[in-house]
Amino acid sequence: MNVHVSGRLGCWVAVLALGGMGCYLVLNGALNTDEGFYLLASRLVAEGYRPYADFGYTQGPVLPYVNVPWLALFGYSLAGLRLASLAWSMIAVITGVIVLRRRGTWAAATVFVVLLAGAPVWLEFAVKGKTYAFTGLAVLTGVLALTGRWPLWLRWAFFI
């Protein structure tokens, strides 16, 4: 097996291991009181209410809206909210792999994923039903947009 294939394989095995650890934490992670707040906000948005106008909300209004499709899929429960966060986290990790693969090698992407897997405190927060996972995805998507090969105006529009 050549180095390129083994680097790619190692990276995707590390991504799968990270996802497996995330699944464990979805079911066994410590509780956080804010998760109920975000779950209730998403449920209210799904019922047609609007943050700030119809109910009190202290964060930016994006998360309740983007979580609704995931919660419709996974169920309006703490486990469903954590699975939604795990999905955002895994999309962010894969986006990070794409960014690093474009800029470097499969080894750099593998080190990125292994470092994340070696930080269970990060993963514990990444699967909480809070803003961490989606914010990480937004930051990496912005990096991906700015480092893309599209026209500069399009990269900035996507970034913003």
PDB file of N, CA and C in Angstrom, residues 26-112:
ATOM      1  N   VAL A  26     -23.046  11.210  22.971  1.00  0.00           N
ATOM      2  CA  VAL A  26     -24.446  11.606  22.802  1.00  0.00           C
ATOM      3  C   VAL A  26     -25.296  10.923  23.865  1.00  0.00           C
ATOM      4  N   LEU A  27     -25.035   9.669  24.109  1.00  0.00           N
ATOM      5  CA  LEU A  27     -25.845   8.901  25.060  1.00  0.00           C
ATOM      6  C   LEU A  27     -25.340   8.985  26.493  1.00  0.00           C
ATOM      7  N   ASN A  28     -24.045   9.242  26.694  1.00  0.00           N
ATOM      8  CA  ASN A  28     -23.464   9.161  28.031  1.00  0.00           C
ATOM      9  C   ASN A  28     -22.807  10.444  28.515  1.00  0.00           C
ATOM     10  N   GLY A  29     -22.866  11.515  27.746  1.00  0.00           N
ATOM     11  CA  GLY A  29     -22.236  12.767  28.146  1.00  0.00           C
ATOM     12  C   GLY A  29     -22.977  13.425  29.302  1.00  0.00           C
ATOM     13  N   ALA A  30     -22.261  14.256  30.027  1.00  0.00           N
ATOM     14  CA  ALA A  30     -22.858  14.966  31.154  1.00  0.00           C
ATOM     15  C   ALA A  30     -23.952  15.916  30.664  1.00  0.00           C
ATOM     16  N   LEU A  31     -24.951  16.119  31.507  1.00  0.00           N
ATOM     17  CA  LEU A  31     -26.048  17.018  31.160  1.00  0.00           C
ATOM     18  C   LEU A  31     -25.613  18.470  31.314  1.00  0.00           C
ATOM     19  N   ASN A  32     -26.261  19.334  30.552  1.00  0.00           N
ATOM     20  CA  ASN A  32     -26.008  20.759  30.615  1.00  0.00           C
ATOM     21  C   ASN A  32     -27.358  21.466  30.531  1.00  0.00           C
ATOM     22  N   THR A  33     -27.609  22.394  31.421  1.00  0.00           N
ATOM     23  CA  THR A  33     -28.926  23.035  31.472  1.00  0.00           C
ATOM     24  C   THR A  33     -29.238  23.836  30.220  1.00  0.00           C
ATOM     25  N   ASP A  34     -28.236  24.357  29.542  1.00  0.00           N
ATOM     26  CA  ASP A  34     -28.485  25.145  28.333  1.00  0.00           C
ATOM     27  C   ASP A  34     -29.078  24.304  27.205  1.00  0.00           C
ATOM     28  N   GLU A  35     -28.839  23.013  27.229  1.00  0.00           N
ATOM     29  CA  GLU A  35     -29.351  22.164  26.151  1.00  0.00           C
ATOM     30  C   GLU A  35     -30.877  22.224  26.076  1.00  0.00           C
ATOM     31  N   GLY A  36     -31.536  22.252  27.216  1.00  0.00           N
ATOM     32  CA  GLY A  36     -32.990  22.358  27.231  1.00  0.00           C
ATOM     33  C   GLY A  36     -33.466  23.667  26.629  1.00  0.00           C
ATOM     34  N   PHE A  37     -32.727  24.737  26.885  1.00  0.00           N
ATOM     35  CA  PHE A  37     -33.049  26.045  26.315  1.00  0.00           C
ATOM     36  C   PHE A  37     -32.981  25.993  24.789  1.00  0.00           C
ATOM     37  N   TYR A  38     -31.918  25.421  24.247  1.00  0.00           N
ATOM     38  CA  TYR A  38     -31.775  25.335  22.784  1.00  0.00           C
ATOM     39  C   TYR A  38     -32.800  24.382  22.178  1.00  0.00           C
ATOM     40  N   LEU A  39     -33.122  23.313  22.879  1.00  0.00           N
ATOM     41  CA  LEU A  39     -34.133  22.381  22.396  1.00  0.00           C
ATOM     42  C   LEU A  39     -35.506  23.060  22.356  1.00  0.00           C
ATOM     43  N   LEU A  40     -35.842  23.775  23.406  1.00  0.00           N
ATOM     44  CA  LEU A  40     -37.124  24.481  23.439  1.00  0.00           C
ATOM     45  C   LEU A  40     -37.191  25.544  22.341  1.00  0.00           C
ATOM     46  N   ALA A  41     -36.099  26.274  22.135  1.00  0.00           N
ATOM     47  CA  ALA A  41     -36.078  27.303  21.092  1.00  0.00           C
ATOM     48  C   ALA A  41     -36.293  26.679  19.721  1.00  0.00           C
ATOM     49  N   SER A  42     -35.658  25.556  19.454  1.00  0.00           N
ATOM     50  CA  SER A  42     -35.837  24.885  18.158  1.00  0.00           C
ATOM     51  C   SER A  42     -37.266  24.381  18.002  1.00  0.00           C
ATOM     52  N   ARG A  43     -37.818  23.862  19.073  1.00  0.00           N
ATOM     53  CA  ARG A  43     -39.208  23.379  19.001  1.00  0.00           C
ATOM     54  C   ARG A  43     -40.177  24.531  18.730  1.00  0.00           C
ATOM     55  N   LEU A  44     -39.959  25.656  19.382  1.00  0.00           N
ATOM     56  CA  LEU A  44     -40.819  26.818  19.153  1.00  0.00           C
ATOM     57  C   LEU A  44     -40.693  27.324  17.717  1.00  0.00           C
ATOM     58  N   VAL A  45     -39.484  27.342  17.179  1.00  0.00           N
ATOM     59  CA  VAL A  45     -39.283  27.752  15.783  1.00  0.00           C
ATOM     60  C   VAL A  45     -40.007  26.779  14.852  1.00  0.00           C
ATOM     61  N   ALA A  46     -39.935  25.483  15.159  1.00  0.00           N
ATOM     62  CA  ALA A  46     -40.624  24.486  14.335  1.00  0.00           C
ATOM     63  C   ALA A  46     -42.139  24.699  14.360  1.00  0.00           C
ATOM     64  N   GLU A  47     -42.653  25.255  15.462  1.00  0.00           N
ATOM     65  CA  GLU A  47     -44.081  25.512  15.574  1.00  0.00           C
ATOM     66  C   GLU A  47     -44.476  26.869  14.996  1.00  0.00           C
ATOM     67  N   GLY A  48     -43.511  27.592  14.420  1.00  0.00           N
ATOM     68  CA  GLY A  48     -43.823  28.849  13.759  1.00  0.00           C
ATOM     69  C   GLY A  48     -43.521  30.103  14.549  1.00  0.00           C
ATOM     70  N   TYR A  49     -43.013  29.962  15.764  1.00  0.00           N
ATOM     71  CA  TYR A  49     -42.660  31.135  16.560  1.00  0.00           C
ATOM     72  C   TYR A  49     -41.310  31.680  16.099  1.00  0.00           C
ATOM     73  N   ARG A  50     -41.074  32.964  16.401  1.00  0.00           N
ATOM     74  CA  ARG A  50     -39.830  33.609  15.990  1.00  0.00           C
ATOM     75  C   ARG A  50     -39.050  34.069  17.218  1.00  0.00           C
ATOM     76  N   PRO A  51     -37.716  33.800  17.229  1.00  0.00           N
ATOM     77  CA  PRO A  51     -36.900  34.303  18.346  1.00  0.00           C
ATOM     78  C   PRO A  51     -37.010  35.821  18.443  1.00  0.00           C
ATOM     79  N   TYR A  52     -36.939  36.334  19.642  1.00  0.00           N
ATOM     80  CA  TYR A  52     -37.026  37.750  19.988  1.00  0.00           C
ATOM     81  C   TYR A  52     -38.446  38.285  19.861  1.00  0.00           C
ATOM     82  N   ALA A  53     -39.122  38.035  18.755  1.00  0.00           N
ATOM     83  CA  ALA A  53     -40.463  38.584  18.541  1.00  0.00           C
ATOM     84  C   ALA A  53     -41.505  37.829  19.366  1.00  0.00           C
ATOM     85  N   ASP A  54     -41.402  36.497  19.404  1.00  0.00           N
ATOM     86  CA  ASP A  54     -42.423  35.678  20.060  1.00  0.00           C
ATOM     87  C   ASP A  54     -41.959  35.027  21.364  1.00  0.00           C
ATOM     88  N   PHE A  55     -40.660  34.903  21.551  1.00  0.00           N
ATOM     89  CA  PHE A  55     -40.153  34.333  22.797  1.00  0.00           C
ATOM     90  C   PHE A  55     -38.755  34.873  23.066  1.00  0.00           C
ATOM     91  N   GLY A  56     -38.376  34.870  24.326  1.00  0.00           N
ATOM     92  CA  GLY A  56     -37.066  35.379  24.717  1.00  0.00           C
ATOM     93  C   GLY A  56     -35.956  34.450  24.247  1.00  0.00           C
ATOM     94  N   TYR A  57     -34.934  35.039  23.678  1.00  0.00           N
ATOM     95  CA  TYR A  57     -33.813  34.258  23.174  1.00  0.00           C
ATOM     96  C   TYR A  57     -32.563  35.106  23.307  1.00  0.00           C
ATOM     97  N   THR A  58     -31.485  34.540  23.801  1.00  0.00           N
ATOM     98  CA  THR A  58     -30.286  35.319  24.117  1.00  0.00           C
ATOM     99  C   THR A  58     -29.153  35.151  23.111  1.00  0.00           C
ATOM    100  N   GLN A  59     -29.319  34.311  22.119  1.00  0.00           N
ATOM    101  CA  GLN A  59     -28.253  34.055  21.143  1.00  0.00           C
ATOM    102  C   GLN A  59     -28.671  34.575  19.770  1.00  0.00           C
ATOM    103  N   GLY A  60     -27.750  34.436  18.809  1.00  0.00           N
ATOM    104  CA  GLY A  60     -28.111  34.729  17.426  1.00  0.00           C
ATOM    105  C   GLY A  60     -29.201  33.760  16.987  1.00  0.00           C
ATOM    106  N   PRO A  61     -30.085  34.165  16.096  1.00  0.00           N
ATOM    107  CA  PRO A  61     -31.279  33.363  15.803  1.00  0.00           C
ATOM    108  C   PRO A  61     -31.054  32.198  14.843  1.00  0.00           C
ATOM    109  N   VAL A  62     -29.844  31.941  14.406  1.00  0.00           N
ATOM    110  CA  VAL A  62     -29.618  30.941  13.358  1.00  0.00           C
ATOM    111  C   VAL A  62     -29.808  29.519  13.867  1.00  0.00           C
ATOM    112  N   LEU A  63     -29.241  29.194  15.016  1.00  0.00           N
ATOM    113  CA  LEU A  63     -29.217  27.799  15.480  1.00  0.00           C
ATOM    114  C   LEU A  63     -30.593  27.144  15.593  1.00  0.00           C
ATOM    115  N   PRO A  64     -31.594  27.788  16.172  1.00  0.00           N
ATOM    116  CA  PRO A  64     -32.898  27.105  16.237  1.00  0.00           C
ATOM    117  C   PRO A  64     -33.440  26.741  14.853  1.00  0.00           C
ATOM    118  N   TYR A  65     -33.181  27.594  13.874  1.00  0.00           N
ATOM    119  CA  TYR A  65     -33.671  27.330  12.515  1.00  0.00           C
ATOM    120  C   TYR A  65     -32.914  26.176  11.854  1.00  0.00           C
ATOM    121  N   VAL A  66     -31.592  26.154  11.993  1.00  0.00           N
ATOM    122  CA  VAL A  66     -30.827  25.099  11.319  1.00  0.00           C
ATOM    123  C   VAL A  66     -30.958  23.754  12.010  1.00  0.00           C
ATOM    124  N   ASN A  67     -31.339  23.751  13.286  1.00  0.00           N
ATOM    125  CA  ASN A  67     -31.519  22.481  13.990  1.00  0.00           C
ATOM    126  C   ASN A  67     -32.859  21.815  13.693  1.00  0.00           C
ATOM    127  N   VAL A  68     -33.848  22.584  13.230  1.00  0.00           N
ATOM    128  CA  VAL A  68     -35.189  22.029  13.022  1.00  0.00           C
ATOM    129  C   VAL A  68     -35.190  20.818  12.087  1.00  0.00           C
ATOM    130  N   PRO A  69     -34.535  20.861  10.907  1.00  0.00           N
ATOM    131  CA  PRO A  69     -34.558  19.657  10.050  1.00  0.00           C
ATOM    132  C   PRO A  69     -33.915  18.439  10.715  1.00  0.00           C
ATOM    133  N   TRP A  70     -32.818  18.676  11.444  1.00  0.00           N
ATOM    134  CA  TRP A  70     -32.171  17.546  12.137  1.00  0.00           C
ATOM    135  C   TRP A  70     -33.091  16.982  13.207  1.00  0.00           C
ATOM    136  N   LEU A  71     -33.750  17.869  13.966  1.00  0.00           N
ATOM    137  CA  LEU A  71     -34.632  17.395  15.024  1.00  0.00           C
ATOM    138  C   LEU A  71     -35.865  16.699  14.465  1.00  0.00           C
ATOM    139  N   ALA A  72     -36.316  17.140  13.305  1.00  0.00           N
ATOM    140  CA  ALA A  72     -37.421  16.421  12.658  1.00  0.00           C
ATOM    141  C   ALA A  72     -36.977  15.007  12.296  1.00  0.00           C
ATOM    142  N   LEU A  73     -35.709  14.865  11.960  1.00  0.00           N
ATOM    143  CA  LEU A  73     -35.160  13.556  11.604  1.00  0.00           C
ATOM    144  C   LEU A  73     -34.871  12.702  12.848  1.00  0.00           C
ATOM    145  N   PHE A  74     -34.236  13.304  13.850  1.00  0.00           N
ATOM    146  CA  PHE A  74     -33.782  12.556  15.027  1.00  0.00           C
ATOM    147  C   PHE A  74     -34.771  12.558  16.185  1.00  0.00           C
ATOM    148  N   GLY A  75     -35.747  13.463  16.169  1.00  0.00           N
ATOM    149  CA  GLY A  75     -36.711  13.556  17.260  1.00  0.00           C
ATOM    150  C   GLY A  75     -36.418  14.746  18.162  1.00  0.00           C
ATOM    151  N   TYR A  76     -37.482  15.351  18.672  1.00  0.00           N
ATOM    152  CA  TYR A  76     -37.349  16.506  19.557  1.00  0.00           C
ATOM    153  C   TYR A  76     -37.102  16.012  20.975  1.00  0.00           C
ATOM    154  N   SER A  77     -35.856  15.674  21.223  1.00  0.00           N
ATOM    155  CA  SER A  77     -35.442  15.194  22.531  1.00  0.00           C
ATOM    156  C   SER A  77     -33.994  15.605  22.747  1.00  0.00           C
ATOM    157  N   LEU A  78     -33.497  15.377  23.949  1.00  0.00           N
ATOM    158  CA  LEU A  78     -32.100  15.688  24.227  1.00  0.00           C
ATOM    159  C   LEU A  78     -31.181  14.864  23.326  1.00  0.00           C
ATOM    160  N   ALA A  79     -31.511  13.590  23.148  1.00  0.00           N
ATOM    161  CA  ALA A  79     -30.697  12.754  22.261  1.00  0.00           C
ATOM    162  C   ALA A  79     -30.753  13.273  20.823  1.00  0.00           C
ATOM    163  N   GLY A  80     -31.926  13.702  20.375  1.00  0.00           N
ATOM    164  CA  GLY A  80     -32.049  14.258  19.028  1.00  0.00           C
ATOM    165  C   GLY A  80     -31.228  15.520  18.859  1.00  0.00           C
ATOM    166  N   LEU A  81     -31.249  16.391  19.874  1.00  0.00           N
ATOM    167  CA  LEU A  81     -30.466  17.617  19.823  1.00  0.00           C
ATOM    168  C   LEU A  81     -28.979  17.311  19.807  1.00  0.00           C
ATOM    169  N   ARG A  82     -28.563  16.345  20.591  1.00  0.00           N
ATOM    170  CA  ARG A  82     -27.140  15.966  20.601  1.00  0.00           C
ATOM    171  C   ARG A  82     -26.728  15.298  19.287  1.00  0.00           C
ATOM    172  N   LEU A  83     -27.617  14.514  18.701  1.00  0.00           N
ATOM    173  CA  LEU A  83     -27.306  13.935  17.388  1.00  0.00           C
ATOM    174  C   LEU A  83     -27.192  15.030  16.331  1.00  0.00           C
ATOM    175  N   ALA A  84     -28.017  16.065  16.433  1.00  0.00           N
ATOM    176  CA  ALA A  84     -27.898  17.200  15.519  1.00  0.00           C
ATOM    177  C   ALA A  84     -26.536  17.873  15.692  1.00  0.00           C
ATOM    178  N   SER A  85     -26.114  18.075  16.930  1.00  0.00           N
ATOM    179  CA  SER A  85     -24.803  18.675  17.181  1.00  0.00           C
ATOM    180  C   SER A  85     -23.677  17.774  16.701  1.00  0.00           C
ATOM    181  N   LEU A  86     -23.837  16.471  16.886  1.00  0.00           N
ATOM    182  CA  LEU A  86     -22.829  15.542  16.378  1.00  0.00           C
ATOM    183  C   LEU A  86     -22.751  15.623  14.853  1.00  0.00           C
ATOM    184  N   ALA A  87     -23.900  15.748  14.204  1.00  0.00           N
ATOM    185  CA  ALA A  87     -23.900  15.883  12.742  1.00  0.00           C
ATOM    186  C   ALA A  87     -23.178  17.156  12.327  1.00  0.00           C
ATOM    187  N   TRP A  88     -23.466  18.297  12.985  1.00  0.00           N
ATOM    188  CA  TRP A  88     -22.754  19.540  12.671  1.00  0.00           C
ATOM    189  C   TRP A  88     -21.265  19.371  12.908  1.00  0.00           C
ATOM    190  N   SER A  89     -20.893  18.706  14.011  1.00  0.00           N
ATOM    191  CA  SER A  89     -19.474  18.507  14.326  1.00  0.00           C
ATOM    192  C   SER A  89     -18.781  17.661  13.279  1.00  0.00           C
ATOM    193  N   MET A  90     -19.424  16.587  12.854  1.00  0.00           N
ATOM    194  CA  MET A  90     -18.784  15.713  11.868  1.00  0.00           C
ATOM    195  C   MET A  90     -18.679  16.396  10.504  1.00  0.00           C
ATOM    196  N   ILE A  91     -19.675  17.205  10.148  1.00  0.00           N
ATOM    197  CA  ILE A  91     -19.573  17.969   8.903  1.00  0.00           C
ATOM    198  C   ILE A  91     -18.420  18.969   9.017  1.00  0.00           C
ATOM    199  N   ALA A  92     -18.248  19.571  10.208  1.00  0.00           N
ATOM    200  CA  ALA A  92     -17.142  20.506  10.419  1.00  0.00           C
ATOM    201  C   ALA A  92     -15.797  19.792  10.320  1.00  0.00           C
ATOM    202  N   VAL A  93     -15.690  18.609  10.907  1.00  0.00           N
ATOM    203  CA  VAL A  93     -14.433  17.849  10.838  1.00  0.00           C
ATOM    204  C   VAL A  93     -14.117  17.483   9.393  1.00  0.00           C
ATOM    205  N   ILE A  94     -15.104  17.033   8.662  1.00  0.00           N
ATOM    206  CA  ILE A  94     -14.877  16.676   7.253  1.00  0.00           C
ATOM    207  C   ILE A  94     -14.502  17.921   6.451  1.00  0.00           C
ATOM    208  N   THR A  95     -15.109  19.056   6.764  1.00  0.00           N
ATOM    209  CA  THR A  95     -14.720  20.309   6.118  1.00  0.00           C
ATOM    210  C   THR A  95     -13.271  20.648   6.447  1.00  0.00           C
ATOM    211  N   GLY A  96     -12.868  20.443   7.692  1.00  0.00           N
ATOM    212  CA  GLY A  96     -11.471  20.650   8.083  1.00  0.00           C
ATOM    213  C   GLY A  96     -10.525  19.736   7.326  1.00  0.00           C
ATOM    214  N   VAL A  97     -10.932  18.498   7.135  1.00  0.00           N
ATOM    215  CA  VAL A  97     -10.114  17.560   6.344  1.00  0.00           C
ATOM    216  C   VAL A  97      -9.978  18.080   4.915  1.00  0.00           C
ATOM    217  N   ILE A  98     -11.065  18.568   4.348  1.00  0.00           N
ATOM    218  CA  ILE A  98     -11.027  19.097   2.972  1.00  0.00           C
ATOM    219  C   ILE A  98     -10.081  20.293   2.891  1.00  0.00           C
ATOM    220  N   VAL A  99     -10.191  21.219   3.857  1.00  0.00           N
ATOM    221  CA  VAL A  99      -9.318  22.395   3.862  1.00  0.00           C
ATOM    222  C   VAL A  99      -7.855  21.971   3.962  1.00  0.00           C
ATOM    223  N   LEU A 100      -7.551  21.080   4.895  1.00  0.00           N
ATOM    224  CA  LEU A 100      -6.165  20.646   5.074  1.00  0.00           C
ATOM    225  C   LEU A 100      -5.659  19.839   3.890  1.00  0.00           C
ATOM    226  N   ARG A 101      -6.514  19.058   3.305  1.00  0.00           N
ATOM    227  CA  ARG A 101      -6.106  18.275   2.131  1.00  0.00           C
ATOM    228  C   ARG A 101      -5.775  19.198   0.966  1.00  0.00           C
ATOM    229  N   ARG A 102      -6.527  20.267   0.812  1.00  0.00           N
ATOM    230  CA  ARG A 102      -6.237  21.234  -0.259  1.00  0.00           C
ATOM    231  C   ARG A 102      -4.919  21.955  -0.026  1.00  0.00           C
ATOM    232  N   ARG A 103      -4.623  22.243   1.254  1.00  0.00           N
ATOM    233  CA  ARG A 103      -3.441  23.026   1.602  1.00  0.00           C
ATOM    234  C   ARG A 103      -2.215  22.166   1.882  1.00  0.00           C
ATOM    235  N   GLY A 104      -2.417  20.913   2.188  1.00  0.00           N
ATOM    236  CA  GLY A 104      -1.289  20.085   2.611  1.00  0.00           C
ATOM    237  C   GLY A 104      -1.408  18.673   2.090  1.00  0.00           C
ATOM    238  N   THR A 105      -1.218  17.745   3.001  1.00  0.00           N
ATOM    239  CA  THR A 105      -1.201  16.333   2.644  1.00  0.00           C
ATOM    240  C   THR A 105      -2.260  15.595   3.459  1.00  0.00           C
ATOM    241  N   TRP A 106      -2.408  14.329   3.138  1.00  0.00           N
ATOM    242  CA  TRP A 106      -3.305  13.497   3.940  1.00  0.00           C
ATOM    243  C   TRP A 106      -2.776  13.366   5.357  1.00  0.00           C
ATOM    244  N   ALA A 107      -1.470  13.425   5.532  1.00  0.00           N
ATOM    245  CA  ALA A 107      -0.899  13.336   6.877  1.00  0.00           C
ATOM    246  C   ALA A 107      -1.353  14.515   7.734  1.00  0.00           C
ATOM    247  N   ALA A 108      -1.388  15.720   7.158  1.00  0.00           N
ATOM    248  CA  ALA A 108      -1.847  16.901   7.912  1.00  0.00           C
ATOM    249  C   ALA A 108      -3.308  16.733   8.309  1.00  0.00           C
ATOM    250  N   ALA A 109      -4.126  16.243   7.391  1.00  0.00           N
ATOM    251  CA  ALA A 109      -5.540  16.031   7.690  1.00  0.00           C
ATOM    252  C   ALA A 109      -5.704  14.965   8.780  1.00  0.00           C
ATOM    253  N   THR A 110      -4.904  13.918   8.707  1.00  0.00           N
ATOM    254  CA  THR A 110      -4.974  12.846   9.716  1.00  0.00           C
ATOM    255  C   THR A 110      -4.565  13.366  11.083  1.00  0.00           C
ATOM    256  N   VAL A 111      -3.510  14.150  11.147  1.00  0.00           N
ATOM    257  CA  VAL A 111      -3.072  14.724  12.427  1.00  0.00           C
ATOM    258  C   VAL A 111      -4.178  15.605  13.014  1.00  0.00           C
ATOM    259  N   PHE A 112      -4.838  16.395  12.176  1.00  0.00           N
ATOM    260  CA  PHE A 112      -5.952  17.225  12.617  1.00  0.00           C
ATOM    261  C   PHE A 112      -7.029  16.379  13.299  1.00  0.00           C
TER     262      PHE A 112
END
